[in-house]
Short mmCIF file of C-alpha atoms in Angstrom, two decimals:
data_model
loop_
_atom_site.label_atom_id
_atom_site.label_comp_id
_atom_site.label_asym_id
_atom_site.label_seq_id
_atom_site.Cartn_x
_atom_site.Cartn_y
_atom_site.Cartn_z
CA MET A 1 -2.23 24.37 -12.25
CA ILE A 2 -5.66 23.07 -12.91
CA LEU A 3 -7.64 21.93 -15.88
CA ARG A 4 -9.57 24.82 -16.63
CA ASP A 5 -6.64 27.27 -16.72
CA ALA A 6 -5.15 25.09 -19.14
CA VAL A 7 -8.07 25.60 -21.62
CA ALA A 8 -8.52 29.19 -20.99
CA VAL A 9 -5.15 30.36 -21.09
CA CYS A 10 -3.41 29.32 -24.21
CA GLY A 11 0.42 28.63 -23.81
CA ARG A 12 0.35 28.33 -19.91
CA ARG A 13 3.55 26.83 -18.43
CA VAL A 14 3.60 23.75 -16.47
CA GLY A 15 6.38 22.96 -14.15
CA GLY A 16 8.40 25.53 -16.10
CA SER A 17 9.02 23.77 -19.31
CA ARG A 18 6.20 22.60 -20.91
CA GLN A 19 3.07 23.92 -21.76
CA ALA A 20 -0.29 22.05 -20.70
CA SER A 21 -2.77 20.55 -23.36
CA PHE A 22 -5.77 17.98 -23.95
CA PRO A 23 -5.71 15.59 -26.88
CA VAL A 24 -8.68 14.28 -28.61
CA TRP A 25 -10.22 11.47 -27.59
CA PRO A 26 -12.54 8.54 -28.88
CA PRO A 27 -16.16 8.91 -28.10
CA HIS A 28 -16.10 6.66 -25.00
CA LEU A 29 -13.29 9.25 -23.71
CA ARG A 30 -14.66 12.15 -25.41
CA LEU A 31 -14.06 15.69 -23.17
CA SER A 32 -17.20 17.53 -22.16
CA LYS A 33 -16.82 21.26 -21.77
CA ARG A 34 -19.12 23.39 -19.95
CA HIS A 35 -17.79 27.10 -20.48
CA ASN A 36 -19.53 28.32 -17.33
CA HIS A 37 -17.00 28.12 -14.54
CA HIS A 38 -19.44 28.90 -11.87
CA VAL A 39 -21.95 26.08 -10.44
CA VAL A 40 -24.31 24.97 -12.87
CA GLN A 41 -28.23 25.34 -12.47
CA ASN A 42 -29.73 22.18 -11.94
CA ARG A 43 -26.55 20.07 -13.19
CA GLN A 44 -26.75 15.86 -13.41
CA PRO A 45 -25.61 14.36 -10.38
CA PHE A 46 -21.76 13.81 -10.65
CA ARG A 47 -20.67 10.28 -10.91
CA LEU A 48 -17.23 9.14 -9.59
CA ALA A 49 -15.71 5.09 -9.73
CA ILE A 50 -13.10 4.80 -7.28
CA ILE A 51 -11.12 1.97 -7.86
CA GLY A 52 -9.68 0.31 -4.53
CA SER A 53 -10.99 0.75 -0.94
CA GLY A 54 -8.01 1.28 0.96
CA PRO A 55 -7.54 4.61 2.68
CA ALA A 56 -6.42 6.27 -0.38
CA GLY A 57 -9.93 5.29 -1.69
CA PHE A 58 -12.02 6.19 1.26
CA TYR A 59 -10.07 9.64 1.82
CA GLY A 60 -10.75 10.62 -1.77
CA ALA A 61 -14.17 9.38 -1.50
CA TYR A 62 -14.68 11.95 1.53
CA ARG A 63 -13.44 14.53 -0.03
CA VAL A 64 -15.47 14.18 -3.20
CA MET A 65 -18.71 13.78 -1.51
CA SER A 66 -17.79 16.81 0.47
CA ARG A 67 -16.79 19.00 -2.27
CA ILE A 68 -19.19 18.19 -5.15
CA GLU A 69 -23.20 18.63 -4.26
CA ASN A 70 -25.03 15.92 -4.78
CA ALA A 71 -22.04 13.51 -6.01
CA VAL A 72 -22.32 9.85 -5.77
CA VAL A 73 -19.52 7.63 -5.60
CA ASP A 74 -18.98 4.02 -6.60
CA MET A 75 -16.15 2.14 -4.59
CA PHE A 76 -15.03 -1.41 -6.33
CA GLU A 77 -13.08 -4.05 -4.50
CA LYS A 78 -11.84 -7.17 -5.77
CA LEU A 79 -11.93 -8.63 -2.36
CA PRO A 80 -15.45 -9.19 -0.40
CA VAL A 81 -14.29 -6.82 2.47
CA PRO A 82 -13.05 -3.08 2.21
CA TYR A 83 -10.15 -1.21 3.86
CA GLY A 84 -6.88 -2.70 1.88
CA LEU A 85 -3.82 -1.91 3.77
CA VAL A 86 -5.78 -1.01 6.96
CA ARG A 87 -7.19 -4.44 7.28
CA PHE A 88 -4.16 -6.29 5.84
CA GLY A 89 -1.15 -4.49 6.39
CA VAL A 90 -1.26 -2.67 9.43
CA ALA A 91 0.55 -4.64 12.31
CA PRO A 92 -2.09 -6.52 14.47
CA ASP A 93 -0.39 -5.20 17.71
CA HIS A 94 -1.28 -1.43 16.03
CA PRO A 95 -4.76 -1.26 16.59
CA GLU A 96 -4.93 2.38 17.21
CA VAL A 97 -3.69 2.85 13.23
CA LYS A 98 -6.96 1.22 12.82
CA ASN A 99 -8.98 3.85 13.85
CA CYS A 100 -9.14 5.37 10.62
CA GLN A 101 -12.32 2.66 9.69
CA ASP A 102 -14.51 4.54 11.83
CA LYS A 103 -14.62 7.80 9.40
CA PHE A 104 -14.60 5.24 6.61
CA THR A 105 -17.47 3.73 7.76
CA GLU A 106 -19.30 6.99 8.18
CA VAL A 107 -18.63 7.54 4.42
CA ALA A 108 -19.77 4.38 3.67
CA ASN A 109 -23.30 5.05 5.23
CA SER A 110 -24.06 8.06 3.10
CA PRO A 111 -26.57 6.98 0.42
CA ARG A 112 -24.65 8.59 -1.80
CA PHE A 113 -22.06 6.08 -1.50
CA ASN A 114 -21.90 2.35 -3.06
CA PHE A 115 -19.44 -0.14 -2.11
CA ILE A 116 -19.05 -3.01 -4.79
CA GLY A 117 -16.66 -5.66 -3.46
CA ASN A 118 -15.60 -9.33 -4.72
CA LEU A 119 -15.40 -7.54 -8.24
CA ASP A 120 -11.95 -7.23 -10.02
CA VAL A 121 -12.28 -4.22 -12.18
CA GLY A 122 -10.49 -5.17 -15.33
CA LYS A 123 -11.30 -8.70 -15.25
CA ASP A 124 -14.84 -9.53 -14.06
CA LEU A 125 -15.81 -5.88 -15.14
CA PRO A 126 -13.78 -4.43 -18.30
CA LEU A 127 -12.86 -0.92 -17.74
CA ALA A 128 -14.13 -0.07 -21.66
CA SER A 129 -17.60 -1.10 -19.92
CA MET A 130 -17.11 0.98 -17.02
CA LEU A 131 -16.01 4.42 -18.58
CA PRO A 132 -19.02 5.39 -20.21
CA HIS A 133 -20.93 5.23 -16.98
CA TYR A 134 -18.89 7.92 -15.10
CA ASP A 135 -17.72 11.48 -14.92
CA ALA A 136 -14.51 10.39 -13.44
CA VAL A 137 -12.54 7.69 -12.29
CA LEU A 138 -10.04 7.31 -9.46
CA PHE A 139 -7.76 4.81 -9.42
CA ALA A 140 -6.89 4.05 -5.90
CA TYR A 141 -5.60 0.51 -5.75
CA GLY A 142 -2.35 -0.48 -3.99
CA ALA A 143 0.63 -2.65 -5.03
CA SER A 144 -0.03 -6.60 -5.66
CA GLN A 145 3.44 -7.30 -6.73
CA ASP A 146 6.84 -7.38 -4.12
CA ARG A 147 10.35 -6.25 -5.50
CA ARG A 148 12.61 -9.45 -6.01
CA LEU A 149 16.09 -9.24 -5.36
CA CYS A 150 17.25 -11.14 -7.96
CA ILE A 151 20.35 -12.87 -6.75
CA PRO A 152 21.34 -16.82 -7.00
CA GLY A 153 19.71 -18.83 -4.75
CA GLU A 154 16.36 -17.10 -4.31
CA GLU A 155 14.19 -19.42 -5.77
CA GLN A 156 15.96 -22.43 -4.83
CA PHE A 157 15.77 -23.04 -1.23
CA GLU A 158 13.04 -23.36 1.59
CA GLY A 159 12.32 -20.67 4.00
CA ILE A 160 12.75 -17.38 1.49
CA TYR A 161 9.29 -15.01 1.91
CA SER A 162 8.37 -11.74 0.48
CA ALA A 163 7.67 -9.52 3.62
CA ARG A 164 4.57 -8.67 1.84
CA GLY A 165 3.58 -12.57 2.04
CA PHE A 166 4.35 -12.83 5.30
CA VAL A 167 2.47 -9.59 6.68
CA GLY A 168 -0.66 -10.73 4.15
CA TRP A 169 -0.36 -13.95 5.88
CA TYR A 170 -0.54 -13.02 9.56
CA ASN A 171 -3.21 -10.44 8.83
CA GLY A 172 -5.96 -12.95 7.02
CA LEU A 173 -5.05 -11.78 2.93
CA PRO A 174 -6.70 -14.34 1.15
CA GLU A 175 -3.87 -14.22 -1.20
CA TYR A 176 -1.32 -15.62 1.31
CA ALA A 177 -3.62 -17.86 4.00
CA HIS A 178 -1.86 -20.74 2.80
CA LEU A 179 1.36 -19.54 2.85
CA SER A 180 2.41 -21.48 6.02
CA PRO A 181 5.78 -20.23 6.74
CA LYS A 182 8.39 -22.33 8.33
CA LEU A 183 9.67 -20.84 11.22
CA ASP A 184 10.89 -23.84 12.85
CA LEU A 185 13.81 -24.14 10.49
CA GLY A 186 16.09 -22.53 12.47
CA GLU A 187 17.39 -19.78 14.92
CA GLU A 188 18.95 -17.37 12.59
CA ALA A 189 16.31 -14.90 10.46
CA ILE A 190 17.63 -12.35 8.18
CA ILE A 191 15.53 -9.47 6.58
CA ILE A 192 16.48 -7.67 3.38
CA GLY A 193 15.46 -3.82 3.79
CA GLN A 194 15.23 -1.12 6.56
CA GLY A 195 11.94 0.16 6.52
CA ASN A 196 8.96 0.07 8.83
CA VAL A 197 7.66 -3.17 7.37
CA ALA A 198 10.78 -5.06 7.77
CA LEU A 199 10.52 -3.79 11.37
CA ASP A 200 6.74 -5.25 11.75
CA VAL A 201 8.08 -8.49 10.66
CA ALA A 202 11.09 -8.57 12.84
CA ARG A 203 8.65 -7.70 15.63
CA ILE A 204 6.15 -10.53 15.27
CA LEU A 205 9.12 -12.91 14.62
CA LEU A 206 10.56 -11.96 18.12
CA SER A 207 7.18 -11.13 20.23
CA ASP A 208 5.77 -13.67 22.69
CA VAL A 209 3.27 -15.37 21.23
CA ASP A 210 0.83 -14.35 24.33
CA ARG A 211 1.28 -10.83 23.35
CA LEU A 212 -0.38 -11.03 20.01
CA ARG A 213 -3.17 -13.44 21.38
CA LYS A 214 -5.32 -10.49 21.83
CA THR A 215 -5.19 -8.96 18.42
CA ASP A 216 -6.56 -9.60 15.52
CA ILE A 217 -3.92 -11.72 14.14
CA THR A 218 -5.50 -15.17 12.47
CA GLU A 219 -5.64 -18.28 14.58
CA ARG A 220 -3.19 -20.04 12.01
CA ALA A 221 -0.48 -17.47 12.30
CA LEU A 222 -0.64 -17.83 16.42
CA ALA A 223 -0.13 -21.71 15.93
CA THR A 224 2.75 -21.71 13.53
CA LEU A 225 4.56 -18.55 15.76
CA SER A 226 4.30 -20.67 18.83
CA LYS A 227 6.24 -23.23 17.13
CA SER A 228 9.14 -20.89 15.47
CA LYS A 229 12.43 -21.50 16.72
CA VAL A 230 13.64 -17.85 15.61
CA LYS A 231 15.81 -16.44 18.18
CA ARG A 232 17.99 -13.74 16.31
CA VAL A 233 16.97 -11.42 13.77
CA ARG A 234 19.23 -9.31 11.35
CA ILE A 235 17.69 -6.21 9.76
CA VAL A 236 20.10 -5.42 6.93
CA GLY A 237 20.52 -2.46 4.53
CA ARG A 238 22.96 -1.47 1.68
CA ARG A 239 23.30 2.00 3.38
CA GLY A 240 23.80 3.44 6.92
CA PRO A 241 21.62 4.05 9.84
CA LEU A 242 21.05 7.99 8.52
CA GLN A 243 19.68 6.67 5.34
CA ALA A 244 17.05 3.65 6.60
CA SER A 245 13.52 4.53 5.95
CA PHE A 246 11.82 2.97 9.17
CA THR A 247 10.70 5.48 11.92
CA ILE A 248 11.45 6.28 15.72
CA LYS A 249 7.84 4.73 16.99
CA GLU A 250 9.11 1.55 15.14
CA VAL A 251 12.13 1.09 16.50
CA ARG A 252 11.40 2.44 19.77
CA GLU A 253 8.96 -0.40 20.03
CA LEU A 254 11.46 -3.21 19.13
CA MET A 255 13.90 -1.55 21.58
CA THR A 256 11.54 -2.32 24.54
CA LEU A 257 10.55 -5.46 23.62
CA GLU A 258 10.36 -7.74 26.87
CA GLY A 259 13.16 -10.19 26.75
CA VAL A 260 14.86 -9.02 23.38
CA ALA A 261 18.24 -7.45 23.49
CA PHE A 262 19.28 -5.36 20.98
CA GLU A 263 22.92 -5.45 19.30
CA PRO A 264 24.96 -2.04 19.64
CA ILE A 265 26.01 -0.45 16.15
CA ASP A 266 29.43 0.60 15.61
CA ASP A 267 29.84 4.38 16.32
CA SER A 268 31.73 5.28 13.62
CA LEU A 269 28.73 4.63 11.45
CA PHE A 270 27.15 7.76 13.51
CA PRO A 271 28.30 11.32 13.36
CA SER A 272 30.72 12.42 16.11
CA ASP A 273 28.03 15.20 17.41
CA PRO A 274 24.41 13.76 16.63
CA THR A 275 22.96 16.95 18.61
CA LYS A 276 23.94 18.55 15.19
CA LEU A 277 21.49 16.53 13.35
CA PRO A 278 18.03 17.73 12.18
CA ARG A 279 15.44 16.86 14.97
CA ALA A 280 14.05 13.65 13.56
CA GLN A 281 17.52 12.58 12.51
CA LYS A 282 18.84 13.01 16.07
CA ARG A 283 16.21 11.40 17.77
CA LEU A 284 16.47 8.39 15.87
CA THR A 285 20.47 8.11 16.20
CA GLN A 286 20.07 9.07 20.19
CA LEU A 287 17.75 5.83 20.23
CA LEU A 288 19.91 3.46 17.94
CA ILE A 289 22.86 4.62 20.33
CA LYS A 290 21.24 3.78 23.72
CA GLY A 291 19.90 0.61 22.66
CA SER A 292 17.63 -1.79 24.50
CA THR A 293 16.07 -1.68 27.75
CA THR A 294 16.93 -5.44 27.63
CA ALA A 295 20.76 -6.64 28.67
CA SER A 296 22.42 -9.08 26.46
CA SER A 297 22.97 -11.50 29.23
CA SER A 298 19.18 -12.06 30.41
CA ALA A 299 17.59 -11.92 26.74
CA GLN A 300 16.17 -14.88 25.25
CA LYS A 301 16.51 -13.36 22.01
CA SER A 302 18.01 -10.33 20.04
CA TRP A 303 17.88 -8.29 17.04
CA SER A 304 20.58 -5.87 14.92
CA VAL A 305 20.36 -3.65 12.21
CA ASN A 306 23.32 -4.28 10.00
CA PHE A 307 24.44 -1.69 7.55
CA LEU A 308 26.45 -1.07 4.71
CA GLN A 309 25.63 -4.80 3.01
CA SER A 310 24.52 -5.46 -0.13
CA PRO A 311 22.69 -9.13 -0.45
CA THR A 312 24.71 -11.06 -3.50
CA SER A 313 23.70 -14.63 -2.93
CA PHE A 314 21.97 -17.21 -0.81
CA VAL A 315 24.07 -20.34 0.55
CA GLY A 316 22.15 -23.72 1.05
CA ASN A 317 23.48 -26.85 2.91
CA PRO A 318 25.56 -29.00 0.49
CA GLN A 319 24.08 -32.09 1.83
CA ASN A 320 20.09 -30.39 1.30
CA SER A 321 19.47 -28.64 -2.02
CA LYS A 322 16.51 -27.26 -0.38
CA GLN A 323 17.78 -26.17 3.04
CA LEU A 324 19.00 -22.13 3.43
CA THR A 325 22.11 -21.77 5.66
CA ALA A 326 23.34 -18.70 5.10
CA MET A 327 23.20 -15.18 2.87
CA GLU A 328 26.55 -13.41 1.18
CA PHE A 329 27.28 -10.13 1.12
CA ILE A 330 29.42 -7.79 -0.06
CA LYS A 331 30.12 -4.56 1.97
CA THR A 332 29.47 -1.10 0.67
CA ALA A 333 30.89 2.26 1.31
CA PHE A 334 29.44 5.74 1.10
CA GLN A 335 30.57 7.76 -2.15
CA THR A 336 31.17 10.85 -0.25
CA GLN A 337 32.43 12.02 3.40
CA ASP A 338 28.77 13.28 4.12
CA HIS A 339 27.13 10.35 5.83
CA SER A 340 24.46 12.30 6.81
CA ASP A 341 22.88 13.20 3.67
CA PRO A 342 19.52 11.07 3.35
CA ARG A 343 20.10 10.84 -0.15
CA ALA A 344 23.76 9.56 0.36
CA LYS A 345 25.32 6.71 -2.30
CA VAL A 346 26.93 3.71 -1.73
CA GLN A 347 29.32 1.86 -4.06
CA PRO A 348 30.53 -1.55 -3.63
CA THR A 349 34.17 -1.80 -2.00
CA GLY A 350 34.63 -5.64 -3.01
CA GLU A 351 34.65 -6.98 0.75
CA THR A 352 32.47 -9.87 1.42
CA SER A 353 30.68 -10.95 3.99
CA THR A 354 28.43 -14.31 5.19
CA MET A 355 25.82 -14.29 7.64
CA PRO A 356 24.09 -17.35 8.89
CA ALA A 357 20.19 -17.83 8.02
CA SER A 358 18.10 -20.24 8.40
CA LEU A 359 14.97 -18.09 7.28
CA ALA A 360 15.21 -14.75 5.01
CA PHE A 361 12.64 -12.27 4.21
CA ARG A 362 13.09 -9.54 0.86
CA SER A 363 11.24 -6.13 2.27
CA ILE A 364 12.37 -3.88 -0.48
CA GLY A 365 9.26 -2.58 -1.49
CA TYR A 366 6.26 -3.45 -3.28
CA LYS A 367 5.30 -2.36 -7.30
CA SER A 368 1.20 -1.52 -8.37
CA GLU A 369 0.62 -3.48 -11.85
CA ALA A 370 -1.71 -1.93 -14.42
CA LEU A 371 -5.01 -3.29 -14.85
CA PRO A 372 -5.90 -5.14 -17.66
CA GLY A 373 -7.67 -2.82 -20.51
CA MET A 374 -5.73 0.07 -19.66
CA LYS A 375 -3.05 -0.37 -22.45
CA GLN A 376 -6.15 -0.47 -24.88
CA LEU A 377 -7.65 2.87 -23.60
CA GLY A 378 -4.58 4.81 -23.86
CA ILE A 379 -4.07 4.90 -19.80
CA PRO A 380 -0.41 4.75 -19.37
CA PHE A 381 1.44 2.97 -16.88
CA ASP A 382 4.82 2.86 -15.81
CA ASP A 383 5.66 -0.57 -15.22
CA SER A 384 9.61 0.08 -14.06
CA THR A 385 7.75 2.32 -10.79
CA GLY A 386 4.53 0.53 -10.66
CA THR A 387 2.80 3.84 -10.74
CA ILE A 388 0.02 5.70 -13.43
CA PRO A 389 1.99 8.81 -14.73
CA ASN A 390 0.39 11.78 -13.15
CA ALA A 391 1.06 15.52 -12.16
CA SER A 392 1.11 16.13 -8.38
CA ASN A 393 -2.64 16.32 -8.05
CA GLY A 394 -3.35 13.17 -9.61
CA ARG A 395 -4.53 13.92 -12.95
CA ILE A 396 -3.27 11.32 -15.28
CA ILE A 397 -0.61 12.24 -18.03
CA ALA A 398 -1.59 10.71 -20.99
CA SER A 399 0.63 8.68 -22.77
CA SER A 400 0.70 10.21 -26.20
CA HIS A 401 2.18 13.62 -25.45
CA ALA A 402 5.75 14.23 -26.86
CA GLU A 403 8.51 13.98 -24.53
CA GLU A 404 9.87 17.84 -24.59
CA GLY A 405 6.19 18.62 -25.68
CA PRO A 406 2.85 20.16 -24.26
CA VAL A 407 1.75 17.71 -21.28
CA THR A 408 -1.55 16.29 -22.03
CA TYR A 409 -4.01 15.13 -19.52
CA ILE A 410 -6.36 12.66 -19.77
CA PRO A 411 -9.98 13.96 -18.88
CA GLY A 412 -11.64 12.73 -15.94
CA MET A 413 -9.31 10.23 -15.14
CA TYR A 414 -6.97 10.67 -11.54
CA CYS A 415 -5.19 8.52 -9.51
CA THR A 416 -3.94 8.39 -5.90
CA GLY A 417 -2.14 6.54 -3.14
CA TRP A 418 0.73 3.82 -4.05
CA VAL A 419 -0.70 3.47 -7.80
CA LYS A 420 0.25 7.10 -8.09
CA ASN A 421 3.42 7.40 -5.94
CA GLY A 422 4.60 4.06 -5.20
CA PRO A 423 4.34 2.34 -1.53
CA THR A 424 5.62 5.47 0.60
CA GLY A 425 4.28 7.10 3.07
CA VAL A 426 1.60 6.49 6.17
CA ILE A 427 -1.95 6.96 6.74
CA ALA A 428 -1.64 10.65 7.31
CA THR A 429 0.19 11.28 4.25
CA THR A 430 -2.02 8.94 2.50
CA MET A 431 -5.00 11.17 3.35
CA ASP A 432 -3.26 14.28 2.72
CA ASP A 433 -2.43 12.73 -1.08
CA ALA A 434 -6.22 11.56 -1.63
CA PHE A 435 -7.47 15.19 -0.74
CA ALA A 436 -5.21 17.09 -3.35
CA SER A 437 -6.60 14.48 -6.17
CA ALA A 438 -10.31 15.02 -4.87
CA GLU A 439 -9.94 19.07 -5.29
CA ALA A 440 -8.51 18.17 -8.84
CA ILE A 441 -11.69 16.45 -9.16
CA ALA A 442 -13.75 19.15 -8.11
CA GLU A 443 -12.30 21.50 -9.46
CA ASP A 444 -12.35 19.88 -13.04
CA TRP A 445 -16.12 19.30 -12.42
CA GLU A 446 -16.38 22.84 -11.73
CA GLY A 447 -14.49 24.26 -14.41
CA GLY A 448 -16.54 22.06 -17.10
CA LEU A 449 -13.90 19.06 -17.75
CA SER A 450 -15.36 15.56 -17.27
CA LEU A 451 -14.81 11.90 -18.62
CA ALA A 452 -18.44 12.28 -20.77
CA ASP A 453 -20.01 10.40 -23.30
CA GLY A 454 -22.15 12.71 -25.21
CA ASP A 455 -23.76 16.05 -24.73
CA VAL A 456 -23.76 17.16 -20.71
CA THR A 457 -27.59 17.65 -21.06
CA GLY A 458 -28.22 14.15 -22.04
CA PRO A 459 -29.13 11.27 -19.55
CA SER A 460 -27.00 11.57 -16.17
CA LYS A 461 -24.54 9.01 -15.63
CA ARG A 462 -25.88 6.13 -13.93
CA GLY A 463 -22.93 4.07 -13.05
CA TRP A 464 -23.37 0.91 -10.82
CA ASP A 465 -27.54 1.28 -11.27
CA ILE A 466 -26.70 0.45 -14.89
CA LEU A 467 -23.45 -1.96 -14.44
CA ARG A 468 -25.27 -4.44 -12.10
CA ALA A 469 -27.70 -5.66 -14.64
CA GLU A 470 -24.72 -6.70 -17.08
CA SER A 471 -24.59 -10.48 -17.50
CA LYS A 472 -21.72 -11.14 -16.91
CA ILE A 473 -21.94 -9.33 -13.63
CA ARG A 474 -25.29 -10.59 -12.52
CA SER A 475 -23.76 -14.27 -12.49
CA ARG A 476 -21.15 -12.85 -9.93
CA GLN A 477 -21.91 -12.48 -6.32
CA THR A 478 -20.98 -9.02 -5.43
CA VAL A 479 -21.27 -7.71 -2.31
CA ASP A 480 -22.39 -4.23 -0.96
CA TRP A 481 -21.78 -2.44 2.23
CA GLU A 482 -24.68 -4.52 3.90
CA GLY A 483 -22.99 -7.51 3.01
CA TRP A 484 -19.74 -6.36 4.48
CA ARG A 485 -21.36 -5.50 7.82
CA GLY A 486 -22.55 -9.40 7.51
CA ILE A 487 -19.09 -10.58 7.38
CA ASP A 488 -17.76 -8.13 9.95
CA ALA A 489 -20.44 -9.01 12.36
CA GLU A 490 -19.51 -13.08 11.78
CA GLU A 491 -16.01 -12.32 12.48
CA ARG A 492 -16.35 -10.40 15.54
CA ARG A 493 -18.91 -13.17 16.60
CA ARG A 494 -15.64 -15.49 16.19
CA GLY A 495 -13.03 -13.20 17.30
CA GLN A 496 -15.32 -13.18 21.06
CA LEU A 497 -15.17 -16.71 21.05
CA ARG A 498 -11.61 -16.80 21.37
CA GLY A 499 -11.39 -13.56 23.75
CA LYS A 500 -10.15 -11.14 20.96
CA GLU A 501 -11.74 -8.23 18.40
CA ARG A 502 -12.38 -10.45 15.54
CA GLU A 503 -11.00 -13.71 13.71
CA LYS A 504 -10.87 -12.89 10.04
CA ILE A 505 -12.47 -15.11 7.54
CA THR A 506 -8.88 -15.94 5.31
CA SER A 507 -11.29 -17.75 2.00
CA ILE A 508 -13.36 -15.83 -0.16
CA PRO A 509 -15.70 -18.78 -0.83
CA GLU A 510 -16.35 -18.67 3.20
CA MET A 511 -16.78 -15.00 3.25
CA LEU A 512 -19.58 -15.46 0.58
CA ASP A 513 -21.02 -18.42 2.49
CA VAL A 514 -21.75 -16.36 5.44
CA LEU A 515 -23.96 -14.11 3.28
CA ARG A 516 -25.89 -17.03 1.70
#
């Protein structure tokens, strides 16, 4: 249901249980109502702020600019460079996944689009100062915090890293530019978690460095990986093979990695007749059963997927208080006989196991964080899930509504991507989700609902045109799209010298120096 229906039809049900209604907001968040639901003639231009410049933000911008005539979009990014997860999360040996940047560049080249990089909304630009200058805001930023295992030894030993940090490091994310993972501590590595990120980490650890030299992986990462002693990687999860969240493509890439063998999985973990499984599960099961193209006898390295193991502690060397030597696990078992259910639950058995480990990576998920100022403005945030409470179409649910009362939305505020759904899906699903949120924005604007400060007949919202003149922002070097092009050109120049597409600049001050 769209917002205009909630206004027009009193008492309509939402989700079969609650009514939809709208709260009374202070002046800077006041709901503007235009009772004509058709396109208003001579209407002021629509101004949208998007916070975050990853796929969710760009796809949202594209859809809004397509749906609302003369819409102007200001996209805010805390880093000087755009593209978010596409630049800093996609594995360097997956260049085809980054082709979506071509579409994003088309969006950014529009005269109705403004990129404002190196500006951290909530810190450099308070939300309360931003909102009065926009008709709507789309929160599209990603996850900045990784989930921890919270088991003994996690903070004690060297060689324990988050997958997010490791991926950010080899992809040139400034936050992790100086991580310097110690890959020469030993031959055994354990990754906790069985998603695609875990498989990306395993593939980078096991790949021949020469295979990566032509990619946009950083030179610093190549130098460290060339000294790595890792020869065996275990990817460990609490449940079984049919509950793992990795996908066929990532498994196949590891199975065909030159000089790397796959350790067979116990047949008892698979159904007796995999052909009866749904197509995706069947294909994945058959691939895992078939195994690697490299025989163990001729392999230099190996990997395994270990199921039904829940980590309980990190174990160190008694003679060296900082040295990790192993991880301890408690074995789990399914609560029911149906092991093929993707939602099947497990329980601890009491039986324990130990696996050797010189390195360990936790890859059990990411979380977004609330922006400073959200709470003061009544914008809700669920810290447990790292998401903004929302309807499926991205409309943000007000924090003031009663649990069993009417569902109320904050007019003119929307979310998409990981801050909406959590860290799930691929770029294609992110696109669909962003389109859905953009459709809600367009429908609400057409239906007469927006984040408005004053009557619709007043001055148009001028967004960044006004905000850039504020004293605090004037003193900060922001980066527009032309600035990003300058950084991009310099990265490509450096890459050409090394025979690769680009060499990413990993320091924010160095990025800004390029533009001076």
